[in-house]
C-alpha positions as a LaTeX table, in Angstrom:
\begin{tabular}{lrrr}
\hline
Residue & $x$ (\AA) & $y$ (\AA) & $z$ (\AA) \\
\hline
Met1 & $-0.54$ & $-19.67$ & $-22.79$ \\
Ala2 & $-0.53$ & $-18.43$ & $-19.18$ \\
Arg3 & $-3.83$ & $-17.36$ & $-17.70$ \\
Thr4 & $-4.11$ & $-13.96$ & $-16.09$ \\
Arg5 & $-4.93$ & $-13.77$ & $-12.41$ \\
Glu6 & $-8.58$ & $-13.26$ & $-11.74$ \\
Phe7 & $-8.34$ & $-12.26$ & $-8.08$ \\
Asp8 & $-7.29$ & $-9.31$ & $-5.98$ \\
Thr9 & $-3.82$ & $-10.22$ & $-4.69$ \\
Asp10 & $-4.00$ & $-7.66$ & $-1.86$ \\
Ala11 & $-7.32$ & $-9.08$ & $-0.64$ \\
Val12 & $-5.92$ & $-12.62$ & $-0.77$ \\
Val13 & $-2.85$ & $-11.62$ & 1.26 \\
Ala14 & $-5.05$ & $-9.77$ & 3.78 \\
Ser15 & $-7.26$ & $-12.83$ & 4.23 \\
Ala16 & $-4.23$ & $-15.07$ & 4.62 \\
Met17 & $-2.72$ & $-12.65$ & 7.14 \\
Glu18 & $-5.82$ & $-12.93$ & 9.32 \\
Ala19 & $-5.72$ & $-16.73$ & 9.05 \\
Phe20 & $-2.06$ & $-16.77$ & 10.14 \\
Arg21 & $-2.90$ & $-14.38$ & 13.00 \\
Arg22 & $-5.62$ & $-16.75$ & 14.23 \\
Thr23 & $-3.72$ & $-20.04$ & 14.10 \\
Gly24 & $-0.05$ & $-19.30$ & 13.36 \\
Tyr25 & 2.04 & $-20.58$ & 10.49 \\
Glu26 & 2.14 & $-24.21$ & 11.57 \\
Gly27 & $-1.51$ & $-24.27$ & 12.58 \\
Thr28 & $-2.70$ & $-22.90$ & 9.24 \\
Ser29 & $-3.04$ & $-25.58$ & 6.58 \\
Met30 & $-3.27$ & $-25.04$ & 2.84 \\
Arg31 & $-6.94$ & $-26.02$ & 3.19 \\
Asp32 & $-7.37$ & $-23.23$ & 5.78 \\
Leu33 & $-5.69$ & $-20.76$ & 3.43 \\
Ala34 & $-7.84$ & $-21.86$ & 0.52 \\
Glu35 & $-10.94$ & $-21.39$ & 2.66 \\
Ala36 & $-9.79$ & $-18.01$ & 3.97 \\
Thr37 & $-8.81$ & $-16.64$ & 0.57 \\
Gly38 & $-11.43$ & $-18.29$ & $-1.60$ \\
Leu39 & $-8.68$ & $-19.68$ & $-3.86$ \\
Gly40 & $-7.73$ & $-23.23$ & $-4.63$ \\
Ser41 & $-4.35$ & $-24.40$ & $-3.44$ \\
Gly42 & $-3.14$ & $-24.51$ & $-7.06$ \\
Ser43 & $-3.87$ & $-20.80$ & $-7.45$ \\
Ile44 & $-2.08$ & $-20.05$ & $-4.18$ \\
Tyr45 & 0.99 & $-21.99$ & $-5.34$ \\
Ala46 & 0.88 & $-20.30$ & $-8.76$ \\
Ala47 & 0.67 & $-16.82$ & $-7.25$ \\
Phe48 & 2.96 & $-17.17$ & $-4.21$ \\
Gly49 & 5.07 & $-20.25$ & $-4.90$ \\
Ser50 & 4.30 & $-21.91$ & $-1.57$ \\
Lys51 & 2.59 & $-21.51$ & 1.77 \\
Glu52 & 5.77 & $-19.82$ & 2.96 \\
Gly53 & 5.62 & $-17.37$ & 0.06 \\
Leu54 & 2.12 & $-16.38$ & 1.07 \\
Tyr55 & 3.26 & $-16.11$ & 4.70 \\
Leu56 & 6.09 & $-13.76$ & 3.71 \\
Ala57 & 3.60 & $-11.62$ & 1.78 \\
Ala58 & 1.37 & $-11.61$ & 4.88 \\
Leu59 & 4.32 & $-10.46$ & 7.02 \\
Asp60 & 4.98 & $-7.63$ & 4.58 \\
Leu61 & 1.34 & $-6.58$ & 4.69 \\
Tyr62 & 1.33 & $-6.79$ & 8.49 \\
Arg63 & 4.30 & $-4.43$ & 8.61 \\
Gln64 & 2.50 & $-1.98$ & 6.31 \\
Ser65 & $-0.78$ & $-2.25$ & 8.23 \\
Tyr66 & 0.48 & $-2.18$ & 11.81 \\
Ala67 & 4.17 & $-1.29$ & 12.17 \\
Val68 & 4.40 & 1.54 & 9.64 \\
Pro69 & 1.48 & 3.48 & 11.21 \\
Leu70 & 3.21 & 3.18 & 14.61 \\
Thr71 & 6.46 & 4.61 & 13.26 \\
Asp72 & 4.51 & 7.32 & 11.44 \\
Leu73 & 2.75 & 8.24 & 14.69 \\
Leu74 & 6.06 & 8.37 & 16.52 \\
Arg75 & 7.50 & 10.64 & 13.85 \\
Ser76 & 4.45 & 12.92 & 13.79 \\
Gly77 & 6.27 & 15.62 & 15.73 \\
Gly78 & 4.12 & 15.56 & 18.85 \\
Asp79 & 5.33 & 15.70 & 22.44 \\
Ala80 & 7.67 & 12.73 & 22.99 \\
Arg81 & 6.03 & 11.40 & 26.14 \\
Glu82 & 2.51 & 11.83 & 24.81 \\
Val83 & 3.19 & 10.21 & 21.46 \\
Ile84 & 4.95 & 7.21 & 23.04 \\
Arg85 & 2.10 & 6.82 & 25.52 \\
Glu86 & $-0.37$ & 6.96 & 22.62 \\
Val87 & 1.49 & 4.07 & 20.95 \\
Phe88 & 1.26 & 1.98 & 24.12 \\
Val89 & $-2.40$ & 2.80 & 24.77 \\
Gly90 & $-3.25$ & 1.99 & 21.15 \\
Ala91 & $-1.48$ & $-1.37$ & 21.42 \\
Val92 & $-3.26$ & $-2.22$ & 24.67 \\
Asp93 & $-6.62$ & $-1.24$ & 23.17 \\
Glu94 & $-5.98$ & $-3.42$ & 20.12 \\
Ile95 & $-4.93$ & $-6.39$ & 22.27 \\
Ala96 & $-7.94$ & $-6.02$ & 24.57 \\
Arg97 & $-10.31$ & $-5.63$ & 21.62 \\
Asp98 & $-9.37$ & $-8.96$ & 20.08 \\
Gly99 & $-6.89$ & $-11.07$ & 22.00 \\
Ser100 & $-7.54$ & $-14.02$ & 19.69 \\
Leu101 & $-5.59$ & $-12.37$ & 16.85 \\
Ala102 & $-1.87$ & $-12.74$ & 17.38 \\
Cys103 & 0.74 & $-10.17$ & 16.52 \\
Leu104 & 2.52 & $-11.66$ & 13.51 \\
Ile105 & 5.83 & $-10.23$ & 14.73 \\
Val106 & 5.63 & $-12.06$ & 18.06 \\
Ala107 & 4.12 & $-15.20$ & 16.52 \\
Gly108 & 6.70 & $-15.23$ & 13.74 \\
Ala109 & 9.52 & $-14.77$ & 16.24 \\
Met110 & 8.37 & $-17.72$ & 18.30 \\
Glu111 & 7.45 & $-19.99$ & 15.43 \\
Arg112 & 9.61 & $-19.23$ & 12.38 \\
Ala113 & 12.48 & $-16.78$ & 12.96 \\
Arg114 & 15.10 & $-19.35$ & 13.96 \\
Asp115 & 14.41 & $-21.71$ & 11.08 \\
Asp116 & 13.66 & $-19.27$ & 8.27 \\
Val117 & 16.22 & $-16.60$ & 7.39 \\
Arg118 & 13.73 & $-14.56$ & 5.35 \\
Val119 & 11.24 & $-14.46$ & 8.23 \\
Gly120 & 13.99 & $-13.50$ & 10.67 \\
Gln121 & 15.17 & $-10.69$ & 8.40 \\
Arg122 & 11.65 & $-9.29$ & 8.06 \\
Leu123 & 11.05 & $-9.40$ & 11.80 \\
Arg124 & 14.37 & $-7.74$ & 12.61 \\
Ser125 & 13.74 & $-5.05$ & 10.02 \\
Thr126 & 10.27 & $-4.34$ & 11.39 \\
Thr127 & 11.29 & $-4.19$ & 15.03 \\
Arg128 & 14.39 & $-2.19$ & 14.17 \\
Ser129 & 12.32 & 0.45 & 12.37 \\
Leu130 & 10.12 & 0.81 & 15.45 \\
Glu131 & 13.17 & 0.99 & 17.70 \\
Leu132 & 14.77 & 3.67 & 15.52 \\
Ala133 & 11.56 & 5.73 & 15.53 \\
Leu134 & 11.43 & 5.48 & 19.33 \\
Phe135 & 15.09 & 6.42 & 19.53 \\
Asp136 & 14.49 & 9.56 & 17.45 \\
Val137 & 11.53 & 10.63 & 19.60 \\
Ile138 & 13.33 & 9.92 & 22.88 \\
Ala139 & 16.55 & 11.66 & 21.78 \\
Glu140 & 14.52 & 14.70 & 20.72 \\
Gly141 & 12.62 & 14.61 & 24.02 \\
Gln142 & 15.91 & 14.48 & 25.90 \\
Leu143 & 17.26 & 17.46 & 23.94 \\
Arg144 & 14.14 & 19.45 & 24.80 \\
Gly145 & 14.31 & 18.44 & 28.47 \\
Arg146 & 11.00 & 16.51 & 28.33 \\
Ile147 & 12.72 & 13.17 & 29.03 \\
Pro148 & 15.60 & 12.84 & 31.50 \\
Ser149 & 18.92 & 12.07 & 29.86 \\
Gly150 & 20.17 & 9.74 & 32.60 \\
Arg151 & 19.76 & 6.75 & 30.30 \\
Ala152 & 20.84 & 6.43 & 26.69 \\
Ala153 & 18.03 & 7.00 & 24.19 \\
Ala154 & 19.02 & 3.76 & 22.42 \\
Asp155 & 18.64 & 1.76 & 25.63 \\
Leu156 & 15.25 & 3.30 & 26.39 \\
Ala157 & 14.05 & 2.64 & 22.84 \\
Ala158 & 15.16 & $-1.01$ & 22.99 \\
Phe159 & 13.45 & $-1.45$ & 26.37 \\
Leu160 & 10.21 & 0.07 & 25.12 \\
Val161 & 10.14 & $-2.21$ & 22.05 \\
Thr162 & 10.70 & $-5.19$ & 24.33 \\
Ser163 & 7.94 & $-3.98$ & 26.65 \\
Leu164 & 5.53 & $-3.42$ & 23.78 \\
Gln165 & 6.09 & $-6.93$ & 22.45 \\
Gly166 & 5.83 & $-8.31$ & 25.99 \\
Leu167 & 2.40 & $-6.70$ & 26.29 \\
Arg168 & 1.37 & $-8.53$ & 23.13 \\
Val169 & 2.57 & $-11.85$ & 24.55 \\
Met170 & 0.78 & $-11.32$ & 27.87 \\
Gly171 & $-2.32$ & $-10.09$ & 26.05 \\
Ala172 & $-2.45$ & $-13.38$ & 24.16 \\
Ile173 & $-2.57$ & $-15.14$ & 27.54 \\
Asp174 & $-5.05$ & $-12.74$ & 29.13 \\
Pro175 & $-6.31$ & $-9.66$ & 27.25 \\
Asp176 & $-7.37$ & $-7.87$ & 30.45 \\
Arg177 & $-7.08$ & $-4.20$ & 29.47 \\
Ala178 & $-6.65$ & $-2.90$ & 33.03 \\
Ala179 & $-3.81$ & $-5.32$ & 33.78 \\
Leu180 & $-2.10$ & $-4.56$ & 30.47 \\
Met181 & $-2.39$ & $-0.81$ & 31.10 \\
Arg182 & $-0.80$ & $-1.19$ & 34.54 \\
Ser183 & 2.16 & $-2.93$ & 32.91 \\
Ala184 & 2.29 & $-0.30$ & 30.17 \\
Glu185 & 2.39 & 2.47 & 32.77 \\
Val186 & 5.32 & 0.77 & 34.51 \\
Ala187 & 7.16 & 0.55 & 31.17 \\
Leu188 & 6.39 & 4.19 & 30.40 \\
Ser189 & 7.78 & 5.23 & 33.77 \\
Cys190 & 11.27 & 4.71 & 32.29 \\
Leu191 & 10.70 & 8.08 & 30.64 \\
Asp192 & 10.28 & 9.86 & 34.01 \\
\hline
\end{tabular}
């Protein structure tokens, strides 16, 4: 007879997500995951099938915890320039606050996306949702005359997603808030 789970799955995935953010997929062993989650490796395998299964669950949680709030903020109906700037400032603040925790989107892209179709699909879906939210805000801003229409909204949105992820990469190297904000301001100048 199968035993019922005696742990909070959401808490386990959250703990694993933080472990993957600290040391990446390859750098996080099953022992590390067991220590982070408080579960034995057998329980992890029973619940998630594999280390990769737990990683995929962590990517899904990361999207819900970090990417969805960004798209919600972008779609909040505020002034296009102000809301996009708020997204960038928030990202810089997060990076500067704790540069030791990697963005799972960037880390996953560098470490797993080429070799794992499911990881690649999740990363594309997450970045695409952010790009679409930016597109909507920029297109609306262009219609209202708040953002010049000299460049296509789709191109600006793609550039801003690239810039945002670039800030995360550079922040992993040096989480100097002032330097990151200078780069963010240059990126945001595409909306002038």
